[in-house]
Amino acid sequence: MQKYDPIKIEEKWQKIWEENQEFKAKKSAKTDKPVQKMFLAEMFPYPSGAGLHVGHVRNFSIVDALTRFYTQQKLDVLRPFGYDTFGLPAENYAIKTGISPEIATKQNIDNFRKQAKRLGFAIDWSREINTSDPKYYKWTQWCFLKLFEKGLAYQKESYQWWCPVDQTVLANEQVENGHCWRCGTEVEKKKMKQWFFKITAYADELLSEIDSLDWPEKIKTAQKNWIGRSEGAEISFEIAEAGGAAGGTPAARNERSGVSTVGETAGDRTRVLPNIKVFTTRPDTIFGATFLVLAPEHPAIVKIVSDDAREKVLEYCKNAIKKSEIERQENKEKTGVFTGTYAINPATGKKIPIWVSDYVLMGYGEGAIMAVPAHDERDFEFANKFELPVIEVIEKPETDEDVDAVSMSSGEKIDGKKICYHGEGKLINSDRFNGIDSSDAREGIINWLEEMKVGKSRVTYKMRDWLISRQRYWGCPIPIAYDKDGNPHAIPEDQLPVIHPEVSDYAPDSTGRSALAKAKDWLKVTIDGEEMTRETDTLDGYACSSWYLWRYVSPDCETAAWDPEEIKYWAPTDIYCGGDHAVAHLLYIRFWCKFFADEGYLPFREPIKKLLYNGYINAPDGKKMSKSKGNVIDPLDVINSGYGADTLRTYELFIGPYNEDAAWSTKAIGGVYRFLTRCFNLTFNPEKTVEAEVNVVIRNKTVKKVTEDMHRAGFNTAVAALMEFVNELYKNGASTEDLTVLAKLLKPFAPHLASEMLEELKADDEWPTWDESALVADTVEVVIQVNGKLRAKLSVAVDELADTDKLTEMALAEENVKKYLNGGEPKKVIIPPKAKLINIVV
RNA sequence: GCCCGAGUGGCGGAAUUGGUAUACGCGUUCGACUUAAAAUCGAAUGGUGAAAACCAUAUGGGUUCAAGUCCCAUCUCGGGCACCA
C-alpha cells in the first residue's frame, strides 16, 4: 500500500520541469496542419515583501489550468511571467530603511519566483520581465518618446489631485471617493505643470470597440461609464454688459423678481469681453435658459466680473478651488455668487445673469453651463435658492404622468404646474419651435444656432487625459530635459535608458520634487551641444504595464521594444486574467495598442481577445484578508501543512465560479485532498481492475464535460465532474484506460500528481477526445409528467425512444399515471424531442 | 440618483438551449473496520408528514403542456459612476 505523499511527488516533478525547461514556448515547425498559437497571461504581480497570497494563487492557477489544457492539445503556447516593480511601497521602505529599492525589489522577486515554482506553474521562465530593470524601462522611455513625438505626451498647468502624505500627484483613477488609493489620505488640489498622455484622442474608438470584445459585461460597462460619451451642443453666449453700469448688488437683487426685469437693453461696453461657451446635452431647452453658471476655475471670470462684485466673486472662487472634493460633495446646499455681468441668450435675445458656482465643474464640457431651471434639477435648486427666473419650455406629456410624478424632485408647483420635468415633451415658449417634440427639436435648434454662428453640435467625454507625472524617485524616469528657457526636449534615443542616479535619501525634496532632484550631477545633460536640466518627475506605474504584454514576445530584444516578427506570431494576447484594474490598466493598454497600431508597430488594434476577471478570496469569516485583522491564509503554510500545491490549486479552482468572490474554508480543502488521494489510490493501490468497456459511458461523458468546461472557464464544475468520475471508478473498479483518461483530465488542476500517474501508466499527456456514440447507454430513463409534475419514470431502450406511439402507450400504462387520468382520456400528450420526457395533460 | 451583476438546502455551490431543481464538496447522522480514537470505506441527508401527498429556487403577478431559467412590478445585497449639464 503506497501512501499519497504530495510533498515528495511535487518536489520530483518540479525538478524535472526545471531541468527540461518544460514550458519554454516553441513555435511549431509543423506545416501539415495550421497550428494555433495561444498566448496566455495573468496580470503580473507587484512583488511585495509578504510573498504570494491566496489571491495570486487563484489568479495564477486559472491561467495555469488553461495553459496546460492548451499545451496538452498541442497548441503553440506562450505563458510568460513578470513583475510590476515600480511603486510606492518599495520607495517608502527605502525611505524608512535606507535600503535601495533595487535591492529590496530583487529580494522580493527572488521570493516570488521561488514560491511560484513551488506551486508548479507552467511558466516559460526564460521570459521573465521586471519593469524596473533598465533593460525593460529603456523601452518604456522609448514608448514615451513616441507619444511625445506625436504630441500625445504633453505638459499642461492645471489643478491636480495631490496627496499630502505620499507627496505626489495622483491620476483621477487613483482618487477613490476623494481619498488617495494607496494611503487613504484626503487629497488636495494643487496647481502644477504636469505631463499628460492624450488618451482622449482615442475616446471614440475606445468606446466603440468595447462591444466587440470578449470581456465580462461589468468591465465593459465600467469602461463605458468611465469614458462617458455625451452628445449635445456647444453654444456661445455673448456678454451683454460689463459690470459697472448695471451690475452691483442692488441690480442683482432686482433680478430676483423674475422674468420681467431681464431683457433690458445692454449698457455701454467699455471693454472687449470674451464670449462664454457652454456645453449642453439639451439644446432643445435653450429658450428656457435663464442664467449662466461658470465653474470657479473658469478663466473668463476675472475678465467679465463687474467691479462691484469682483472682490466677492474672487473670494468665492478662491475658497471653492481650495476646497477638497469631499467638502464640495458634503455641502449639498448650492452655493454661488453673481458676477454682476449679463450674457445674451442667443435664442431669445434676452439678457441673463452670469453666476459662479462650484456645482459646475471646470474639467467637463466648457466649464460653463446654460442653466435651465425648469428642466434640470440642479439648476432648479440653484434658481430657487437665489430666486432666479424659471421658464418652462417643455410640456410634460399627460400620458406618462404617473411615472414622472414620481421622478419629480420635490413635487413643488408653480401656478399649479409641476416644474423641473427633465423628460421629453412638446416644446412651448420656444418661438418657432413650439409644438415640436423635444427629442426631434434638438437637431433643428442646433442647425438654427449654427446658422446664427453661435453654436454647433458637439460630443464630450467624462474621461480626461491621463496624468502621468509622479514626483517620486522609484518610477521610470521621464526621458526629457529642459533648455534654459524651460522648453522640454526629448532625450535622444541613443542616450536611453535614463537610469536612476544613486542617492542616499529617497524622500522627495522640500519643493515637492522627487529625490532625483537631489542628484545634482545627474540633473545636467548635454543635448546637441546645449546644456540642459533633466526632468525629475517619473512615470505613473501604469505606463510601465501598458506595453508589457508585447515585451513578453521578445523579452531580450535589444533593438526594439518588441520584435516585429515575434509580435506577429504571438500577439495579441488570447487570454488575460486578473482581478483588479477594471478601468485604469485595461483602458490604458487599449489606448497604447491603438496608438502603436497607428504608428505601424502593432498589427492589431485591441491587445486582449478574452479577458477573465477573477473574484477575490476572502477570509473564512467572509471579510477581506488583511494583516491587521490577522485573518490572512498563507498559501505556503497550506502547502507545507501536508496538503501540497496540487490540493491548494485544485481547491482554489473548485471553491466556486472563478469570477465570483469566495470565502476560504479550512474544512472544504480537506475534501479536495481526499479526492486527490483517491486518484492516487486508484492508480497505485488498485483493488480491482476491470475491462475498459465497463466505464465507457461515464468515461466519455467526463471527457466531454471537462473539455467543454475548460472552454468556458467552468473550473469548479470540471473538478466536480472529475470527482463524479472517481466516485464511479471506486464503485465499479477502473481500467488502465479509465485511469489514463483521469490523469490527463486532472493535469490542468493537479499537474504533479497527474504526471506521477501518467508515468506509472506509461502514457503521454495528450488531451483525450470523446466518442459521442459512446455517450448513449442502451437504455435511458424517461420521465413521465402529468400536468408538468413528475409522476413516474420509465426505462426505455434507446431505439424505442423515437417511437412516440409506443412511448405514449407505455406511459399511459403506468399505475400512477392511470390514477391521475382517473379513467379518462388525456387531453394532450407532449413528447419534446431530445428531452427524454413525456408530459401528459389531463 | 443613474448604470451593471446577483438572490437556490445548515454552508460553498450545480442545473450551459424553457424539459427530472438541489450535481459536486463541506457539515451532520447511522453503520463497517479498531481495545479506542484518527484516518479510511459504505449508507442517509431540502421542508412538513406514518404514508399518500403537499410545499419549496428573494416577494407578488403573468406567458407556457412545462419556468430557477422568459416577461412585468417590488424588495434585498454586491459592484461601478456620481452636481458630468
GROMACS .gro file of N, CA and C in nm, chain A residues 88 158-164 166-172 174-175 180-181 187-196 466-472 512 537-538 540:
model
  120
   88LEU      N    1   0.520   5.285  -0.486
   88LEU     CA    2   0.544   5.347  -0.358
   88LEU      C    3   0.588   5.256  -0.244
  158SER      N    4  -0.225   7.277  -1.450
  158SER     CA    5  -0.364   7.265  -1.410
  158SER      C    6  -0.373   7.224  -1.264
  159TYR      N    7  -0.496   7.231  -1.215
  159TYR     CA    8  -0.517   7.185  -1.079
  159TYR      C    9  -0.513   7.034  -1.077
  160GLN      N   10  -0.435   6.980  -0.987
  160GLN     CA   11  -0.421   6.836  -0.983
  160GLN      C   12  -0.446   6.781  -0.846
  161TRP      N   13  -0.490   6.658  -0.844
  161TRP     CA   14  -0.504   6.588  -0.716
  161TRP      C   15  -0.365   6.569  -0.657
  162TRP      N   16  -0.354   6.602  -0.532
  162TRP     CA   17  -0.225   6.595  -0.464
  162TRP      C   18  -0.245   6.523  -0.332
  163CYS      N   19  -0.166   6.421  -0.310
  163CYS     CA   20  -0.173   6.351  -0.181
  163CYS      C   21  -0.067   6.409  -0.089
  164PRO      N   22  -0.109   6.473   0.020
  164PRO     CA   23  -0.014   6.541   0.108
  164PRO      C   24   0.076   6.442   0.185
  166ASP      N   25   0.170   6.106   0.062
  166ASP     CA   26   0.262   6.046  -0.034
  166ASP      C   27   0.340   6.152  -0.111
  167GLN      N   28   0.302   6.278  -0.096
  167GLN     CA   29   0.373   6.388  -0.160
  167GLN      C   30   0.379   6.370  -0.311
  168THR      N   31   0.267   6.334  -0.368
  168THR     CA   32   0.268   6.318  -0.513
  168THR      C   33   0.132   6.351  -0.572
  169VAL      N   34   0.138   6.378  -0.700
  169VAL     CA   35   0.016   6.400  -0.776
  169VAL      C   36  -0.048   6.265  -0.804
  170LEU      N   37  -0.179   6.261  -0.813
  170LEU     CA   38  -0.249   6.137  -0.842
  170LEU      C   39  -0.335   6.153  -0.966
  171ALA      N   40  -0.353   6.044  -1.038
  171ALA     CA   41  -0.444   6.045  -1.152
  171ALA      C   42  -0.588   6.035  -1.101
  172ASN      N   43  -0.683   6.076  -1.183
  172ASN     CA   44  -0.824   6.064  -1.145
  172ASN      C   45  -0.858   5.924  -1.097
  174GLN      N   46  -0.684   5.724  -0.949
  174GLN     CA   47  -0.620   5.685  -0.824
  174GLN      C   48  -0.680   5.760  -0.705
  175VAL      N   49  -0.786   5.835  -0.732
  175VAL     CA   50  -0.857   5.903  -0.624
  175VAL      C   51  -0.988   5.831  -0.604
  180CYS      N   52  -0.674   5.921  -0.129
  180CYS     CA   53  -0.564   5.856  -0.200
  180CYS      C   54  -0.585   5.705  -0.199
  181TRP      N   55  -0.572   5.643  -0.315
  181TRP     CA   56  -0.596   5.499  -0.328
  181TRP      C   57  -0.495   5.417  -0.250
  187VAL      N   58  -0.734   6.386  -0.038
  187VAL     CA   59  -0.648   6.453  -0.135
  187VAL      C   60  -0.680   6.601  -0.144
  188GLU      N   61  -0.582   6.677  -0.194
  188GLU     CA   62  -0.599   6.822  -0.211
  188GLU      C   63  -0.584   6.858  -0.358
  189LYS      N   64  -0.615   6.983  -0.387
  189LYS     CA   65  -0.593   7.033  -0.522
  189LYS      C   66  -0.468   7.120  -0.523
  190LYS      N   67  -0.385   7.105  -0.623
  190LYS     CA   68  -0.264   7.184  -0.630
  190LYS      C   69  -0.240   7.220  -0.777
  191LYS      N   70  -0.205   7.345  -0.803
  191LYS     CA   71  -0.183   7.386  -0.942
  191LYS      C   72  -0.038   7.361  -0.979
  192MET      N   73  -0.017   7.275  -1.078
  192MET     CA   74   0.118   7.236  -1.115
  192MET      C   75   0.127   7.212  -1.265
  193LYS      N   76   0.251   7.217  -1.313
  193LYS     CA   77   0.275   7.180  -1.453
  193LYS      C   78   0.305   7.031  -1.457
  194GLN      N   79   0.226   6.960  -1.534
  194GLN     CA   80   0.230   6.814  -1.528
  194GLN      C   81   0.232   6.755  -1.668
  195TRP      N   82   0.282   6.632  -1.676
  195TRP     CA   83   0.277   6.558  -1.803
  195TRP      C   84   0.148   6.478  -1.814
  196PHE      N   85   0.094   6.478  -1.936
  196PHE     CA   86  -0.029   6.403  -1.963
  196PHE      C   87  -0.011   6.319  -2.089
  466TRP      N   88  -0.478   6.148  -1.937
  466TRP     CA   89  -0.417   6.065  -1.834
  466TRP      C   90  -0.295   6.137  -1.776
  467LEU      N   91  -0.304   6.174  -1.651
  467LEU     CA   92  -0.194   6.242  -1.584
  467LEU      C   93  -0.087   6.141  -1.545
  468ILE      N   94   0.034   6.161  -1.595
  468ILE     CA   95   0.137   6.059  -1.575
  468ILE      C   96   0.256   6.103  -1.491
  469SER      N   97   0.266   6.233  -1.457
  469SER     CA   98   0.379   6.279  -1.376
  469SER      C   99   0.365   6.229  -1.232
  470ARG      N  100   0.475   6.179  -1.179
  470ARG     CA  101   0.478   6.143  -1.037
  470ARG      C  102   0.603   6.203  -0.976
  471GLN      N  103   0.587   6.268  -0.863
  471GLN     CA  104   0.702   6.333  -0.800
  471GLN      C  105   0.770   6.235  -0.706
  472ARG      N  106   0.806   6.120  -0.760
  472ARG     CA  107   0.864   6.015  -0.679
  472ARG      C  108   0.991   5.962  -0.744
  512GLY      N  109   0.869   6.949  -0.323
  512GLY     CA  110   0.776   6.853  -0.380
  512GLY      C  111   0.832   6.782  -0.502
  537ASP      N  112   1.045   6.434  -1.265
  537ASP     CA  113   0.925   6.351  -1.245
  537ASP      C  114   0.950   6.211  -1.303
  538THR      N  115   0.884   6.115  -1.246
  538THR     CA  116   0.886   5.981  -1.304
  538THR      C  117   0.747   5.947  -1.356
  540ASP      N  118   0.395   5.743  -1.405
  540ASP     CA  119   0.295   5.660  -1.340
  540ASP      C  120   0.325   5.513  -1.372
   0.00000   0.00000   0.00000
